[in-house]
Short mmCIF file of C-alpha atoms in Angstrom, two decimals:
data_model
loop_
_atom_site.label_atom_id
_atom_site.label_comp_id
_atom_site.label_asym_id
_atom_site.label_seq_id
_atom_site.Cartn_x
_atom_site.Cartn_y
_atom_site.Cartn_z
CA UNK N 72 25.49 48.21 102.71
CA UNK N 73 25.54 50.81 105.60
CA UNK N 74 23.11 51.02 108.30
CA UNK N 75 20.14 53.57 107.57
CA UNK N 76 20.54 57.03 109.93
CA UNK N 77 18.01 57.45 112.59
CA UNK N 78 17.34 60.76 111.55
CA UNK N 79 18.02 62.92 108.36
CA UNK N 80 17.22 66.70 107.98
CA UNK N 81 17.52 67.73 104.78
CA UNK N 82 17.41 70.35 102.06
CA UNK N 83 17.51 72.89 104.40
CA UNK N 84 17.93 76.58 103.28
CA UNK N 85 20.70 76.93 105.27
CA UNK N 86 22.36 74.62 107.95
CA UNK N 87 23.82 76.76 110.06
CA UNK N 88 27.02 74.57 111.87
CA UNK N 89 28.00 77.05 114.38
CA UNK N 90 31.11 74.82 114.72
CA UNK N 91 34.95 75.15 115.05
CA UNK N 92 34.67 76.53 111.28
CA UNK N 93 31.59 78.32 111.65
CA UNK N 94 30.72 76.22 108.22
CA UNK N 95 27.29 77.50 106.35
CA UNK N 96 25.99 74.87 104.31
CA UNK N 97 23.18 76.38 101.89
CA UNK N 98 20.99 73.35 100.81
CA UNK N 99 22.69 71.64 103.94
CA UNK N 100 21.61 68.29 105.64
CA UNK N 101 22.20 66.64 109.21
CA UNK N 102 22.35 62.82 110.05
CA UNK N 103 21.79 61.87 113.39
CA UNK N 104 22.52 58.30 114.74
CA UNK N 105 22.65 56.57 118.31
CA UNK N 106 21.76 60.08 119.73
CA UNK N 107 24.86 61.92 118.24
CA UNK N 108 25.66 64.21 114.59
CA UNK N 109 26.78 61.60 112.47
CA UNK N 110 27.34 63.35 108.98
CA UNK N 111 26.53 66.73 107.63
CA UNK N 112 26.71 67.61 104.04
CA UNK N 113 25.42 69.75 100.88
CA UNK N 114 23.74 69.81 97.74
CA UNK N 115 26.92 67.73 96.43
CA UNK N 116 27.03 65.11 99.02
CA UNK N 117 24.69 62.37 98.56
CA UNK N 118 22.29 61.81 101.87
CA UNK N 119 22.64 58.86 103.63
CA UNK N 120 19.34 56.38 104.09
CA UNK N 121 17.69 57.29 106.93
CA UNK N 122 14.95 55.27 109.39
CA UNK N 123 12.93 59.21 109.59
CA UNK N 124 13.54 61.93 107.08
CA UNK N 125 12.39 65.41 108.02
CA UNK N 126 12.41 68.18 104.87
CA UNK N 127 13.47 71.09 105.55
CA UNK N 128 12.78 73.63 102.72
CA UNK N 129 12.25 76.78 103.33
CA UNK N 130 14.47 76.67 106.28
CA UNK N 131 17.02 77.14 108.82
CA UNK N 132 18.87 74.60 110.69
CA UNK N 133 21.01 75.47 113.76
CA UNK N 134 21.91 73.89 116.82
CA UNK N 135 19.31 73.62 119.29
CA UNK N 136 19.25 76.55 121.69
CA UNK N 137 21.18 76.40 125.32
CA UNK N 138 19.28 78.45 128.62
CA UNK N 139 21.96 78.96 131.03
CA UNK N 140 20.35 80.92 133.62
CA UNK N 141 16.56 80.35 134.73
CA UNK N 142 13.99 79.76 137.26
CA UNK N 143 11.23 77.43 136.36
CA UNK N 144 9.23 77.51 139.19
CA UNK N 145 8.35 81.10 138.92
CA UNK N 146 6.15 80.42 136.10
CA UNK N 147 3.16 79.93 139.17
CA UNK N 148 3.56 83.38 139.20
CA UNK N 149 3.99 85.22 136.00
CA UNK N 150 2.98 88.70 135.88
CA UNK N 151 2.08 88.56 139.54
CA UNK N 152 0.44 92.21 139.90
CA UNK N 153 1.83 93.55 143.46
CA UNK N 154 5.07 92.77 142.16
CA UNK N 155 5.54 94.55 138.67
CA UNK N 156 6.70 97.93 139.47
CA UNK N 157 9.54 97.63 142.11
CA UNK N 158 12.82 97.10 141.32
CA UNK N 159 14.98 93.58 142.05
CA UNK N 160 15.13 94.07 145.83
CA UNK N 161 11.45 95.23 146.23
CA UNK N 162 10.42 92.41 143.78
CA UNK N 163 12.31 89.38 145.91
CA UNK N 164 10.57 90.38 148.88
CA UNK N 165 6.38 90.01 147.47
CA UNK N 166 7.39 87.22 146.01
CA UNK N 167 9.35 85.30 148.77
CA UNK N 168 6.40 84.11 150.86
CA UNK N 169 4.41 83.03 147.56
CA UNK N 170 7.27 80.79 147.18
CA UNK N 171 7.42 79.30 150.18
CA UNK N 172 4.62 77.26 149.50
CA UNK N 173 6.47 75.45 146.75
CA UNK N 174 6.47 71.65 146.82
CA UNK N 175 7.33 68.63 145.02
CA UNK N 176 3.86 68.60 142.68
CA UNK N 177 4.44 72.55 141.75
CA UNK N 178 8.38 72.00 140.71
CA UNK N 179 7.06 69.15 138.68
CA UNK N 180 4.93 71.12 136.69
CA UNK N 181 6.30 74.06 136.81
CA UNK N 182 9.39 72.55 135.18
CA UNK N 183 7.27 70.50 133.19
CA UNK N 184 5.60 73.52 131.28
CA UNK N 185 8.60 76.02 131.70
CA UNK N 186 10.84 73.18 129.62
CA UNK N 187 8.09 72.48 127.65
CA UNK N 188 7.86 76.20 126.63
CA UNK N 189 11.73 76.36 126.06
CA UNK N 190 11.41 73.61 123.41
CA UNK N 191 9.00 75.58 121.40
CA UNK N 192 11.26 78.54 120.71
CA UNK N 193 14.11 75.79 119.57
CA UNK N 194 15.70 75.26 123.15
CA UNK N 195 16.97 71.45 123.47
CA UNK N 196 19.12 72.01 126.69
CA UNK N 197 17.73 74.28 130.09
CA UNK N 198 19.36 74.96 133.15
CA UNK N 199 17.54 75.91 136.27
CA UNK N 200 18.29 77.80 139.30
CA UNK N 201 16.05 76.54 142.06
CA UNK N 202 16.85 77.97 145.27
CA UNK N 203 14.01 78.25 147.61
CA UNK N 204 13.60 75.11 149.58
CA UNK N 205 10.91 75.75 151.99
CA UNK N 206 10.45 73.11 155.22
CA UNK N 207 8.65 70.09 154.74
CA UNK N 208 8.25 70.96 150.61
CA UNK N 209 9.98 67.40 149.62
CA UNK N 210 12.78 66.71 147.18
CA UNK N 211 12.04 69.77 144.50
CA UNK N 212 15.28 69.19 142.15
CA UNK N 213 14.25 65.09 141.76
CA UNK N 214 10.78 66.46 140.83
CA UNK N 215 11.91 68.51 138.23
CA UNK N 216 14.31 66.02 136.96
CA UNK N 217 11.76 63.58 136.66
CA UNK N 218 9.91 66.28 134.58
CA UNK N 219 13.04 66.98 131.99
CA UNK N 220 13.20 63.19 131.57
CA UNK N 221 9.28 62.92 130.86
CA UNK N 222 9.94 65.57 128.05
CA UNK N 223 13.08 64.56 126.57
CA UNK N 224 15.21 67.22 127.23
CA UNK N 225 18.59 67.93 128.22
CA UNK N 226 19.06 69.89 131.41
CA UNK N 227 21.46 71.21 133.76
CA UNK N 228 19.87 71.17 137.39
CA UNK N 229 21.44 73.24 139.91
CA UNK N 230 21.01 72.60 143.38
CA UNK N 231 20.44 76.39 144.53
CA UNK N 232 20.57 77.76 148.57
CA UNK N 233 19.84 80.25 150.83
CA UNK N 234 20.86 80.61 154.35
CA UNK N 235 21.16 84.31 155.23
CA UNK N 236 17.14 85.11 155.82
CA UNK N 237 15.82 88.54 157.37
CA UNK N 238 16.87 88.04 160.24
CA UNK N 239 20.09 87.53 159.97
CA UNK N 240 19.97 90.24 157.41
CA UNK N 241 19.60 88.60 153.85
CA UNK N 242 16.41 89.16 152.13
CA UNK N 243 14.20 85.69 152.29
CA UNK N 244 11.45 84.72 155.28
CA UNK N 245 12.65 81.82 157.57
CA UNK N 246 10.78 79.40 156.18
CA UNK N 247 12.52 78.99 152.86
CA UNK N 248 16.44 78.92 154.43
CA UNK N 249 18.47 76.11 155.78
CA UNK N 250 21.80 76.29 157.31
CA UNK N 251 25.15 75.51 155.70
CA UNK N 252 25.53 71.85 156.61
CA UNK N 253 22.03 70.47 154.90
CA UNK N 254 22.69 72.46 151.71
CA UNK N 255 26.04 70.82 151.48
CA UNK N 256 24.55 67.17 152.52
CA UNK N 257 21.80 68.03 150.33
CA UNK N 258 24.11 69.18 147.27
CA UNK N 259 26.24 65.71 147.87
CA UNK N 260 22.93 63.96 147.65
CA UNK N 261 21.49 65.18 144.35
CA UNK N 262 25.09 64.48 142.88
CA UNK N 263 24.98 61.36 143.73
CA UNK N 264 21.75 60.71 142.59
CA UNK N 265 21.30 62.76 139.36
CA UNK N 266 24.81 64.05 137.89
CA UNK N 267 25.93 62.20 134.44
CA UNK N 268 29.66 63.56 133.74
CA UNK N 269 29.63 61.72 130.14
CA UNK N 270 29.62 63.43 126.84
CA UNK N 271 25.77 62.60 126.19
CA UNK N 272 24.29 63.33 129.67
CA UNK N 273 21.02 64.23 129.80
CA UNK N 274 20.99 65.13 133.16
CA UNK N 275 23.62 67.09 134.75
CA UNK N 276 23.49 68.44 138.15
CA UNK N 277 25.86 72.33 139.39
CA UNK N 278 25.94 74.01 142.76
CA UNK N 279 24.26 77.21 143.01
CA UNK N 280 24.10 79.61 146.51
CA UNK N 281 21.24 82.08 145.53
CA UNK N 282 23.59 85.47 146.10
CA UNK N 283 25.75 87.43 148.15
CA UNK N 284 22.82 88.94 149.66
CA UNK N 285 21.36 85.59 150.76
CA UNK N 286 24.03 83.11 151.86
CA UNK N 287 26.67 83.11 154.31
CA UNK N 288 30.48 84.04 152.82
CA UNK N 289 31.47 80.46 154.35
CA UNK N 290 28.63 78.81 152.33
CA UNK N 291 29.71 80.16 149.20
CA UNK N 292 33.82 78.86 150.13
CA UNK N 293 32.46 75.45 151.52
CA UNK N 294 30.56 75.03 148.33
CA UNK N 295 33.33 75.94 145.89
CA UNK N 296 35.56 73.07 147.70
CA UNK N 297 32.54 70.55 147.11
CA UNK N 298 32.76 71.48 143.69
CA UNK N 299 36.04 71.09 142.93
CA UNK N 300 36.11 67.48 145.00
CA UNK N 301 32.62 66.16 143.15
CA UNK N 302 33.82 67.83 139.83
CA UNK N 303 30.32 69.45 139.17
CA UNK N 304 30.28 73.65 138.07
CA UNK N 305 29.20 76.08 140.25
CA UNK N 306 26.77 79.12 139.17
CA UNK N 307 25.07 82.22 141.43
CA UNK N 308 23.45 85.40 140.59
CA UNK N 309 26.43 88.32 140.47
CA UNK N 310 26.81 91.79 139.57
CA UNK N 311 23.16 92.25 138.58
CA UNK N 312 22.40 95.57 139.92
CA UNK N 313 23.91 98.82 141.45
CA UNK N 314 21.71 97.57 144.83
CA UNK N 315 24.02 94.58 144.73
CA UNK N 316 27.02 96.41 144.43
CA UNK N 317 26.05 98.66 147.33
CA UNK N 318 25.27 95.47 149.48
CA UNK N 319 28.77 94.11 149.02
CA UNK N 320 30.63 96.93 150.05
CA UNK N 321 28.32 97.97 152.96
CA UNK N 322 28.53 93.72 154.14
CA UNK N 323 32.01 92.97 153.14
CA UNK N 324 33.50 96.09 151.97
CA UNK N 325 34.45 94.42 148.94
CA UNK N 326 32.77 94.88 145.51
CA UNK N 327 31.08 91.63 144.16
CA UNK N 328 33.80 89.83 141.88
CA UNK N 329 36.25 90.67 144.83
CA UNK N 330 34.22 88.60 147.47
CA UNK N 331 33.95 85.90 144.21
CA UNK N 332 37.76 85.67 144.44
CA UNK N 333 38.13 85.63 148.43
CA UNK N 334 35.28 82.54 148.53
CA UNK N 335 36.96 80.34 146.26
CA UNK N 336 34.91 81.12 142.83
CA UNK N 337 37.14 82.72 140.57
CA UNK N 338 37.42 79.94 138.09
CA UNK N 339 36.26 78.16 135.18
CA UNK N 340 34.09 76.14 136.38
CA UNK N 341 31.82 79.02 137.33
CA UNK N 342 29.02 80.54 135.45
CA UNK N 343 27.22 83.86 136.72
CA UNK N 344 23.78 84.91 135.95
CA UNK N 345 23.75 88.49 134.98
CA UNK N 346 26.92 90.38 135.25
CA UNK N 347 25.53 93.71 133.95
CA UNK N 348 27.69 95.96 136.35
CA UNK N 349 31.15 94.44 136.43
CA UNK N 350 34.19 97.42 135.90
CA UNK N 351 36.24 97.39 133.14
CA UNK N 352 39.02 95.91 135.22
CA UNK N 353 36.39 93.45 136.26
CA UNK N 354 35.46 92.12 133.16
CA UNK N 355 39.18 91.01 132.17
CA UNK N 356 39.82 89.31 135.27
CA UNK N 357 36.61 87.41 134.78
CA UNK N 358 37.40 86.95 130.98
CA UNK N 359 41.56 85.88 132.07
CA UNK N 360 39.84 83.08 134.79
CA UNK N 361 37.74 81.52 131.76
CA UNK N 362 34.07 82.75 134.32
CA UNK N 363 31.14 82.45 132.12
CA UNK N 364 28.17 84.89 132.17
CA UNK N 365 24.74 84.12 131.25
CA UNK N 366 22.98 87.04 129.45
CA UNK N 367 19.43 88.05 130.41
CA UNK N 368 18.51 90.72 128.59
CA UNK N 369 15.03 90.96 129.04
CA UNK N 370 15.07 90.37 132.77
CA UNK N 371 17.75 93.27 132.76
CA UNK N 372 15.13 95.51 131.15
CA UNK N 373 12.07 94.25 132.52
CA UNK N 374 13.72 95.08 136.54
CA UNK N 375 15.81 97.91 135.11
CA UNK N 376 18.67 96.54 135.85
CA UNK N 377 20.58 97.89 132.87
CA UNK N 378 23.01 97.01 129.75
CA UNK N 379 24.90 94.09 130.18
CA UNK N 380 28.58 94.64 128.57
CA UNK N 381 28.48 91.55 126.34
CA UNK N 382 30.87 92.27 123.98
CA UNK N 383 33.38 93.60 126.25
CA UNK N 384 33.26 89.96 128.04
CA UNK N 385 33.61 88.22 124.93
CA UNK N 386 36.33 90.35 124.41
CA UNK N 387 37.97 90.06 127.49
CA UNK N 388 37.52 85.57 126.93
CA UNK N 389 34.61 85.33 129.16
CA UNK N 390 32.01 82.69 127.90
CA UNK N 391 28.76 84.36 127.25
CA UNK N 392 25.24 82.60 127.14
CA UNK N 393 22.04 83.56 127.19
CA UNK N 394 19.20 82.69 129.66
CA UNK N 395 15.60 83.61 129.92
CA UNK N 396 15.75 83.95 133.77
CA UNK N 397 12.79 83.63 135.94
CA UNK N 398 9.30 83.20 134.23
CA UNK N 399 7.89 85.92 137.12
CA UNK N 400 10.43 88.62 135.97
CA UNK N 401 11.05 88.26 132.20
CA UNK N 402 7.77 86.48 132.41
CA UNK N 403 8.08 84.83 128.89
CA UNK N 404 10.56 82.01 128.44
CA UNK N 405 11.71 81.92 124.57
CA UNK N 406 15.83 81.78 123.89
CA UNK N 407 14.77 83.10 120.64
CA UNK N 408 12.92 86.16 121.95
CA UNK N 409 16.12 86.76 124.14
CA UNK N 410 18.91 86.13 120.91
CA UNK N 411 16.71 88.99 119.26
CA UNK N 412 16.93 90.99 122.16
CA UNK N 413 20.85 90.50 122.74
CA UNK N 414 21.22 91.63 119.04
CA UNK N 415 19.40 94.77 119.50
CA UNK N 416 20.89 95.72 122.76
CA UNK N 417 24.47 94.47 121.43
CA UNK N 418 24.12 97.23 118.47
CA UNK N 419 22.08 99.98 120.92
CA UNK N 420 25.72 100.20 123.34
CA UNK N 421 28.41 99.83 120.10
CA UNK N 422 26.50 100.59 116.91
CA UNK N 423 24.59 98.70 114.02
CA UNK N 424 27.49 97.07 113.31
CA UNK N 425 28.96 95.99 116.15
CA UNK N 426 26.71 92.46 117.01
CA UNK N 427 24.76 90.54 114.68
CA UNK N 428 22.52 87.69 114.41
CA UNK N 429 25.43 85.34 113.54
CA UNK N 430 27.17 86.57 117.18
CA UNK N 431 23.35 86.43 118.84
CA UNK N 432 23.61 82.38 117.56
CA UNK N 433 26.78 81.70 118.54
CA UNK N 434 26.06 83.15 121.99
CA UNK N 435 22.87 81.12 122.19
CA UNK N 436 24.88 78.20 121.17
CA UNK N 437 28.39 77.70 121.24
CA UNK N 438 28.33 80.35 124.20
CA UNK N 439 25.68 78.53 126.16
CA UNK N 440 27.81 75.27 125.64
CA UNK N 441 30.95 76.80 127.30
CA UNK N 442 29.17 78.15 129.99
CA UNK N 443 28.39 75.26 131.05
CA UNK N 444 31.72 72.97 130.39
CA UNK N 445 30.25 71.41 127.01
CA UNK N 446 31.70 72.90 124.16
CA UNK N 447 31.77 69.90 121.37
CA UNK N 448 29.12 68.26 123.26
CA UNK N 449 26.16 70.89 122.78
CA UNK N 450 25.92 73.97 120.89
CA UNK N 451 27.12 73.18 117.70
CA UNK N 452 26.25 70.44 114.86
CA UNK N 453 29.51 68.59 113.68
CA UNK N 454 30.21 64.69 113.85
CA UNK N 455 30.22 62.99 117.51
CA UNK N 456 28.26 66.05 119.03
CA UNK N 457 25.25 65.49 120.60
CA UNK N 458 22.39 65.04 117.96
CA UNK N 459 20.61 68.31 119.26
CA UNK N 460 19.12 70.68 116.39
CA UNK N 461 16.38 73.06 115.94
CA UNK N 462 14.17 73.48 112.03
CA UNK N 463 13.15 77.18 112.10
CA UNK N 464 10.78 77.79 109.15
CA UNK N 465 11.92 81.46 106.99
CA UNK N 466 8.46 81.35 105.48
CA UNK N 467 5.04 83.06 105.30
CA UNK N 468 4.08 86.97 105.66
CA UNK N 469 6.90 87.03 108.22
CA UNK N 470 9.65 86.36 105.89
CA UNK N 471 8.41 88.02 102.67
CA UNK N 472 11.36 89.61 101.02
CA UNK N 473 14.16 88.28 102.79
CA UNK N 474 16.27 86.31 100.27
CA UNK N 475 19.66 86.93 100.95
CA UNK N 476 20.79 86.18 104.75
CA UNK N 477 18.73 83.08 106.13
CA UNK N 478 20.46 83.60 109.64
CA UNK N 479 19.63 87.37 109.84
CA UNK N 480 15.96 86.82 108.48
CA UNK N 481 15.67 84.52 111.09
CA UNK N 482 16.20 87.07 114.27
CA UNK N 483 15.05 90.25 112.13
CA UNK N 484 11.71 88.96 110.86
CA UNK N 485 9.66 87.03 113.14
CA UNK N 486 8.68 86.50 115.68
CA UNK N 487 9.30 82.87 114.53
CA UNK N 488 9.11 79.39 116.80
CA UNK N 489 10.45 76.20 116.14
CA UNK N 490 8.91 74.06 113.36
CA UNK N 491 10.88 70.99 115.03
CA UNK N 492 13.28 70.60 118.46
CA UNK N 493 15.45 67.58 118.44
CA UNK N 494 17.14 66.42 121.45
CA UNK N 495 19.75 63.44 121.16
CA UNK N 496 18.18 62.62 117.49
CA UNK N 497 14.26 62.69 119.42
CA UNK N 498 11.71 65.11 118.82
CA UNK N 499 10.43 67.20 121.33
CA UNK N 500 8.38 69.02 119.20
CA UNK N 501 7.36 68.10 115.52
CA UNK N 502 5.56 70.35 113.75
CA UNK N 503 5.30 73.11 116.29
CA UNK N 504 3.27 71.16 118.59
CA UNK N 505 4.88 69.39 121.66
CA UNK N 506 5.65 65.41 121.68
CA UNK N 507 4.56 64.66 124.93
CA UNK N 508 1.00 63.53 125.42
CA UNK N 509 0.91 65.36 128.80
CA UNK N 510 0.47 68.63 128.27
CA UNK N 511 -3.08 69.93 128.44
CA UNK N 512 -3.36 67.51 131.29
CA UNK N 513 -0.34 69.45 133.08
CA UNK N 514 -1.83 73.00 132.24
CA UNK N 515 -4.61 72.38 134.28
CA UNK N 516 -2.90 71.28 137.32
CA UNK N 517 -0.61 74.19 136.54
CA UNK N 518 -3.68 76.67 137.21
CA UNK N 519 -4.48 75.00 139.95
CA UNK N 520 -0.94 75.14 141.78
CA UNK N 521 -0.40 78.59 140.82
CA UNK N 522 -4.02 79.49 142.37
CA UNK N 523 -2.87 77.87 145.67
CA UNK N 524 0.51 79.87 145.28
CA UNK N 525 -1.41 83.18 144.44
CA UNK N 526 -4.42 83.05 147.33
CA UNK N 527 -4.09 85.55 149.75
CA UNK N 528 -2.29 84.36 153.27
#
């Protein structure tokens, strides 16, 4: 007789695959074993035994979500008043010395309620962009591993930089740069120490300057050779306003994705956050070099920024993700808020029909995976990928009426979290409440941290 599954889901409304096939099974179930999908199958297909069984009636199933662009540790200051009506520039600059107090106990829990708030909206694998490293603030990126691992979840930590500050003409106080040779030491060292390269990882560790505006043009080309020699994906913020474009040209008299191809980055192993003002020319050569772009529509709207041209990307063979970007300027931290969000602004630039909530899934998905190098590892539920799944419950006042499309009920109705997050065949949460034990215990030191942050100088 077989071995029993660890885990079962089953009797789903709809499993939603997102794989090579984009296979719908209505009535679907999932087996996860040894942290991987081990079976799916319908009504027809008899269920293996399983150690846990989870029913899911009255629901869908879909891979869990993938954030490929954020910034944990601005959830110490979410909604921070002097900063709410400026504009990306004006916005950096309040915030900047705030930040500079960060240190090893706020990354923690920062990253330890920022992930935990992922998983509740169905996310089961983060990235996070942390690139102010102020003097004497410890090792930030090992605290916020250590939170990821706490929780469960699967994360992509990138070791983020700054070395261009005011003086020198960049945007950030002293006290949070560091010159080219310790970021590169300090990038070798966090490789070392945190990066898995195999299938499973739950830890994975990229290379991420901050921005034209805020490193040095040798920076960005020393870092894309460390990359290529430690094998680990680079990411940075690009094209995210018409500010930025000024900058270039005024600094290098180049336009952004130009200086990406004169440092080096032009490549698939990149990822860019943003990329809401790339030409049309500029979106095929980013789509014919295989360069990702992570989608953050409600940061976009929240800083005006502007329209993102997601389709024409996906078009072009870009991988697009999405990401909830910093918890200070989209200020809420939900994938599924942002899918929505990508849906409506996908049909506001090319018409109702033009992006749906199938294309909003696969972009939170299958998109996210590629963006990061993991396509067949994450993003997707078929046998041998990793055993990461979200149970979305289509039920309740919300959902009244809507019979006949599970996976547009899910983004249209709502708002809607996740009933259960499963990472590697673990919950994270399980019945909309959060696994860990640690969490009211966290809030509070949370409001304290962010209090210290906050106080006037």
């Amino acid at each position: 007789m077989d071995n029993p599954v660890d885990l079962l889901v089953r009797d789903a409304e709809l499993v939603a695959t997102v794989d090579d096939a984009r296979r719908e099974i209505a009535g679907g179930w999932v087996a996860v074993t040894g942290g991987v999908v081990s079976a799916l199958g319908g009504p027809g297909d008899p269920p293996p035994a399983a150690v846990r069984t989870v029913d899911a009636r009255g629901c869908l199933v879909t891979p869990g979500l993938v954030n490929t662009h954020h910034h944990l540790y601005q959830n110490l200051t979410r909604a921070y008043a002097p900063a709410l009506t400026g504009g990306l520039f004006d916005w950096l600059v309040t915030l900047y010395p705030l930040w500079a107090r960060l240190d090893e106990e706020a990354a923690y829990v920062s990253a330890y309620v920022g992930l935990t708030e992922l998983a509740l909206a169905g996310c089961t694998t983060s990235t996070d962009h942390l690139y102010v490293h102020p003097r004497g603030g410890g090792d930030l990126i090992t605290a916020e591993v250590a939170a990821a691992r706490d929780l469960g979840m699967r994360s992509h930590f990138t070791r983020g930089s700054m070395s261009l500050s005011v003086k020198d003409g960049g945007l950030p106080p002293d006290s949070v740069v560091q010159d080219d040779d310790e970021i590169l030491a300090d990038s070798e060292r966090l490789v070392a120490l945190h990066h898995d390269p195999s299938p499973t990882a739950l830890t994975r560790i990229a290379l991420a300057p901050c921005s034209p505006f805020s490193v040095s043009t040798s920076l960005m080309t020393r870092t894309a050779e460390l990359a290529e020699r430690l094998d680990v994906r680079l990411h940075t913020h690009l094209c995210e306003t018409q500010d930025e474009d000024a900058f270039c040209l005024e600094t290098f008299g180049r336009r952004p994705v130009d200086y990406l191809t004169d440092v080096g980055w032009l490549s698939d192993r990149t990822w860019l956050a943003h990329v809401v003002w790339p030409s049309p020319d500029e979106v095929g050569r980013l789509g014919s070099a295989r360069v990702g772009a992570a989608h953050c529509p409600s940061s976009n709207m929240i800083l005006g920024s502007g329209l993102a041209p997601v389709s024409e990307l996906r078009a072009a063979g870009a991988p697009v993700g999405l990401g909830v970007d910093g918890s200070s300027s989209a200020d809420a931290a939900s994938l599924w808020l942002e899918a929505r969000t990508a849906m409506l602004q996908g049909k506001l630039r090319h018409g109702a029909g033009s992006f749906s909530a199938r294309d909003a899934l696969e972009v939170a998905t299958r998109g996210g995976a590629a963006c990061l190098g993991r396509t067949g590892e994450i993003g997707e539920l078929s046998v041998g990928a990793c055993g990461d799944l979200a149970v979305w419950p289509l039920t309740g006042v919300a959902f009244a009426g809507a019979l006949s499309d599970p996976v547009e009920a899910w983004l249209r109705c709502g708002p809607v979290a996740a009933r259960h997050t499963v990472v590697g065949g673990r919950f994270v949460v399980e019945d909309g409440v959060p696994v860990h034990p640690g969490l009211a215990e966290q809030l509070a030191v949370h409001r304290r941290v962010s209090e210290r942050m906050q106080a006037p100088a």
